Amino acid sequence: MSLILTHGYFIADDAIEQRIMRPYPPLGLLSISAWLDREGLDHHVVDATFLDVEGYLQRVRALRPRMLAFYVTLMTRRSVLRLIAALAGEGDGPVMVLGGPDVRHNAADYLQHGAHLLVVGEGEQTLADVARLSPEACRDPAALAAIPGLIHADAQGRPVFTGERQFVPELDELPEPARHRIDLQPYFQAWRGAHGQTSLNVSTQRGCPYKCAWCSRAVYGTSYRRRSPQQVVAELRTLVERYAPDQFWFVDDVFTINHNWLAGFAQALAAAGLRIRYECITRADRMNERVVQLLAQTGCSRVWIGAESGSQRILDAMKRQVRVEQVTAMIRAASQAGIQTGTFLMLGYPGETEADIVATERYLRQARPDLFTVTLAYPIRGTQFHDLVADQATAPPFDQGSDRDRRYPRTYGDAYYRHAVRLLTHTHAMTTAARPFGLRALVHRLAWCLSRLGMWWHRRATPQAA
Ligand code: B12
Ligand code: SF4
């Protein structure tokens, strides 16, 4: 009878990822696994990513779990709930524990759908305490009350929170994620097949002190902690020696938030004689010319700079605390330093009108990032954005969808935004075309005109917004 750390992400079911094919190991689970190892707590890690559901269920059942601990995000919610239903068994089945960003603000729903315990926030210490409990103690409110960071149900099924768990004060105390516990070869094969190179994810920071209105900070709140540059470089060196990845992906929320840290990282890499290539995400207001130089010097090959909108009015409504000109300037500066650039865009935020979308398009033309992604805004529970539209929003039943399916009255109808997304795609293709007057650029120009026409047409169909 064992404890299993696992998740509900099956890459075969993810049509978008099939196209992108940039899979990464579940870092949070592997970090918890390493912590349990250090505490001498026996467990298994079952990585669902490259399995099919049948193969996954067989593997889990063969381990005869007494406790199943799932990582869950809004994207894997439905899958995890199905796995719980399939694995619950008769009578005293395994204790179902859930952790990750989706549990804090959906506690009552998860408890009603088969979860016994929810780990809120950082998982290492809390799950270690839970792992030490007997199955009977997992159902005993008095035993659970002694473990901060947990939510369980009272006799009426209502959530009971045992209180916030203090974060691990020094991230250097965390052991290196237990990557050896899962098979990394399918990840590398997928990467090689799609991109001819491999990549591994690494975390150097936890938390973000900013308060963007749509961003979920259910795990780390507005805290900010960072590992020492020396410890990060030691982990990178181990990974290079063990797996020789072609590049790294720093999963940190704002990689350049602390300029002294970045300078220390550059020094530590140089002192270790380590040359790496990496990709990261950051904010334009935490960049300047020197930061761009440090990024280039430390091997940053691609930087994603959050934009979300090219309209200052919408950025302010989102509480992004950044100016459009800063984002444009930093994308240009990074490009000039030879770093590939990417930017994230969001359409349909409350209050956004066509004038704002036109401003976003203008930003895309002026900044000319190499890559961009565009998302239709959706309110995640626990965010200010969610609270703003909660009164008017409708959502499918909890186990049938996710926050992405939550509907609220956007300025225009769905068809309008489909054209607006295409408009941005064609704008980007036109402005980054190698030959601005070549056939490809011309085709995009024509398609751009059709998208604009489509926007106009569907705007007319939304009388209140026209
Ligand atoms: C990297 C990342 C990605 C990468 C994923 C690649 C990868 N695997 O590395 C990419 C860019 C692809 C991505 C995509 C998306 N992401 Co993302 N992503 C992140 C990010 C920035 C870091 C995740 C990470 O590795 N953290 C480091 C580890 C150490 O932390 P952790 O995973 O949170 O684990 C800790 C706790 O959660 C807990 N825990 C974790 N697992 C478990 C398990 C158990 C049993 C327990 C008890 C506890 C526990 O303990 C861990 C250690 O303390 C987070 C934000 C963040 N800062 O965490 C968002 C985040 C997870 N993503 C989010 C979202 C919304 C998305 C997208 C839906 C965005 C979109 N396109 O609309 C997509 C969905 C993709 C998909 N198919 O699932 C949200 C999730 C919100 C929610 N309520 O579920 C987050 C929180 C961002 C945000 N602030 O809003 N993402
Ligand atoms: S969007 Fe980025 S900068 Fe804003 S709060 Fe979230 S992690 Fe922080």
Coordinates of N, CA and C and ligand atoms in Angstrom, one line a residue, residues 9 14 24-25 27-29 32 69-71 73-75 97-102 119 121-124 127 201 203 206 215-216 219-220 249 251 253 375 378 380 404, ligand 1:
Y9 N -2.7 15.1 -16.5 CA -2.4 15.7 -17.8 C -1.9 14.6 -18.8
D14 N -4.4 16.6 -25.6 CA -4.2 18.1 -25.7 C -3.9 18.5 -27.1
Y24 N 6.9 19.6 -20.7 CA 7.8 19.7 -19.6 C 7.4 18.9 -18.4
P25 N 8.3 18.3 -17.7 CA 7.9 17.5 -16.5 C 7.2 18.3 -15.4
L27 N 7.0 19.9 -12.4 CA 8.1 20.4 -11.5 C 7.6 20.4 -10.1
G28 N 6.4 20.9 -9.8 CA 5.9 21.0 -8.5 C 5.8 19.6 -7.8
L29 N 5.3 18.6 -8.5 CA 5.2 17.3 -8.0 C 6.6 16.7 -7.7
I32 N 8.0 18.2 -4.5 CA 7.4 17.6 -3.3 C 8.1 16.2 -3.1
A69 N -2.2 11.5 -4.4 CA -2.0 13.0 -4.3 C -1.9 13.6 -5.7
F70 N -2.9 14.3 -6.1 CA -2.9 14.9 -7.5 C -2.5 16.3 -7.5
Y71 N -1.8 16.7 -8.5 CA -1.6 18.1 -8.9 C -2.7 18.5 -9.8
T73 N -4.7 21.8 -12.0 CA -4.8 23.1 -12.5 C -6.2 23.2 -13.1
L74 N -6.6 24.4 -13.5 CA -8.0 24.5 -14.1 C -8.0 23.7 -15.4
M75 N -6.9 23.5 -16.1 CA -6.9 22.7 -17.3 C -7.1 21.2 -17.1
V97 N -6.0 13.3 -2.2 CA -5.5 14.6 -1.8 C -5.2 15.4 -3.1
L98 N -5.6 16.6 -3.0 CA -5.4 17.5 -4.2 C -4.5 18.7 -3.8
G99 N -3.6 19.1 -4.7 CA -2.9 20.3 -4.5 C -2.6 21.0 -5.8
G100 N -2.1 22.2 -5.7 CA -1.8 23.0 -7.0 C -2.7 24.2 -7.0
P101 N -2.6 25.0 -8.1 CA -3.2 26.3 -8.1 C -4.7 26.3 -8.2
D102 N -5.4 25.2 -8.5 CA -6.8 25.2 -8.6 C -7.6 25.0 -7.4
V119 N -4.5 20.5 -0.3 CA -3.3 21.1 0.2 C -3.3 22.5 -0.5
G121 N -1.7 26.1 -1.2 CA -0.3 26.8 -1.2 C 0.8 25.9 -1.5
E122 N 1.9 26.2 -1.0 CA 3.2 25.4 -1.2 C 3.0 24.0 -0.7
G123 N 3.4 23.0 -1.4 CA 3.0 21.7 -1.1 C 3.9 20.8 -0.2
E124 N 5.2 21.2 -0.2 CA 6.2 20.3 0.4 C 5.9 19.9 1.8
L127 N 2.2 18.3 2.5 CA 2.0 16.9 2.1 C 2.9 15.9 2.9
N201 N 12.8 22.2 -17.7 CA 12.3 23.3 -16.9 C 13.0 23.4 -15.5
S203 N 13.1 26.0 -11.8 CA 12.5 27.1 -11.1 C 13.6 27.8 -10.2
R206 N 9.9 31.8 -6.4 CA 8.5 31.5 -6.1 C 7.8 32.8 -5.7
C215 N -4.7 37.5 -12.9 CA -3.7 36.4 -12.7 C -4.0 35.7 -11.4
S216 N -3.9 34.4 -11.4 CA -4.2 33.5 -10.2 C -2.9 33.4 -9.4
V219 N -1.2 29.9 -5.2 CA -0.2 29.1 -4.5 C 0.7 29.9 -3.7
Y220 N 1.4 30.9 -4.3 CA 2.4 31.6 -3.7 C 2.0 33.1 -3.2
W249 N 14.2 26.2 -19.6 CA 13.0 27.0 -19.5 C 12.8 27.4 -18.1
V251 N 10.7 28.6 -15.3 CA 9.3 28.8 -15.1 C 8.9 30.0 -14.2
D253 N 7.9 33.5 -12.6 CA 6.9 34.5 -13.1 C 7.5 35.7 -13.7
T375 N -5.0 35.2 -26.2 CA -6.0 34.4 -25.5 C -7.2 35.3 -25.3
Y378 N -10.5 35.2 -19.7 CA -11.4 34.4 -19.0 C -11.1 34.6 -17.5
I380 N -10.6 33.7 -13.8 CA -10.2 32.6 -12.9 C -10.7 32.9 -11.5
R404 N -12.0 28.5 -18.0 CA -12.0 29.0 -19.4 C -13.3 29.0 -20.1
Ligands
B12_1 C1 5.3 27.2 -16.4 C2 3.8 27.5 -16.5 C3 3.2 27.1 -17.6 C4 3.9 26.3 -18.7 C5 3.8 24.9 -18.5 C6 5.0 24.2 -18.9 C7 5.6 23.5 -17.7 N1 5.1 22.3 -17.4 O1 6.5 24.0 -17.1 C8 3.0 26.8 -19.9 C9 3.5 28.1 -20.5 C10 2.9 25.8 -21.1 C11 1.7 27.1 -19.2 C12 0.5 27.0 -19.9 C13 -0.7 27.3 -19.2 N2 -0.9 27.8 -18.0 CO1 0.6 27.9 -16.7 N3 1.9 28.3 -15.5 C14 3.1 28.1 -15.4 C15 3.7 28.7 -14.1 C16 4.3 30.1 -14.5 C17 4.8 27.9 -13.4 C18 4.4 26.5 -13.0 C19 5.5 25.9 -12.3 O2 6.3 25.0 -12.8 N4 5.7 26.3 -11.0 C20 6.8 25.9 -10.1 C21 6.3 24.8 -9.2 C22 7.4 24.4 -8.2 O3 5.2 25.3 -8.5 P1 3.8 24.6 -8.6 O4 3.6 23.9 -9.8 O5 2.7 25.6 -8.3 O6 3.8 23.5 -7.4 C23 3.7 23.9 -6.0 C24 2.2 23.9 -5.5 O7 1.3 24.2 -6.6 C25 2.0 22.6 -4.8 N5 1.6 21.5 -5.7 C26 1.9 21.2 -6.9 N6 1.6 20.0 -7.2 C27 1.0 19.4 -6.2 C28 0.5 18.1 -6.0 C29 0.0 17.8 -4.7 C30 -0.5 16.4 -4.5 C31 0.1 18.7 -3.7 C32 -0.5 18.4 -2.4 C33 0.6 20.0 -3.9 C34 1.1 20.3 -5.1 O8 3.2 22.4 -4.3 C35 4.2 22.7 -5.3 C36 5.5 23.0 -4.6 O9 5.3 23.9 -3.5 C37 2.4 28.8 -13.3 C38 2.5 30.0 -12.3 C39 3.3 29.7 -11.1 N7 4.1 30.7 -10.8 O10 3.3 28.7 -10.6 C40 1.4 29.0 -14.3 C41 -0.1 28.5 -14.0 C42 0.0 27.1 -13.4 N8 -0.7 28.4 -15.4 C43 -1.9 28.7 -15.4 C44 -2.7 28.7 -16.6 C45 -4.0 29.3 -16.5 C46 -2.2 28.2 -17.8 C47 -2.9 28.2 -19.1 C48 -4.3 27.7 -19.0 C49 -2.8 29.6 -19.8 C50 -3.6 29.7 -21.0 N9 -3.1 29.4 -22.1 O11 -4.7 30.2 -20.9 C51 -2.0 27.2 -19.9 C52 -2.5 25.7 -19.8 C53 -1.6 24.7 -20.4 C54 -2.1 23.3 -20.2 N10 -2.3 22.6 -21.2 O12 -2.2 22.9 -19.0 C55 -2.4 29.2 -14.1 C56 -3.3 28.1 -13.4 C57 -4.4 28.7 -12.7 C58 -5.3 27.6 -12.1 N11 -6.2 28.0 -11.2 O13 -5.3 26.5 -12.4 C59 -1.1 29.5 -13.3 C60 -1.1 29.4 -11.8 C61 -0.7 31.0 -13.8 C62 -1.5 32.0 -13.2 N12 -0.9 32.7 -12.2 O14 -2.6 32.3 -13.5 N13 1.9 27.3 -17.9

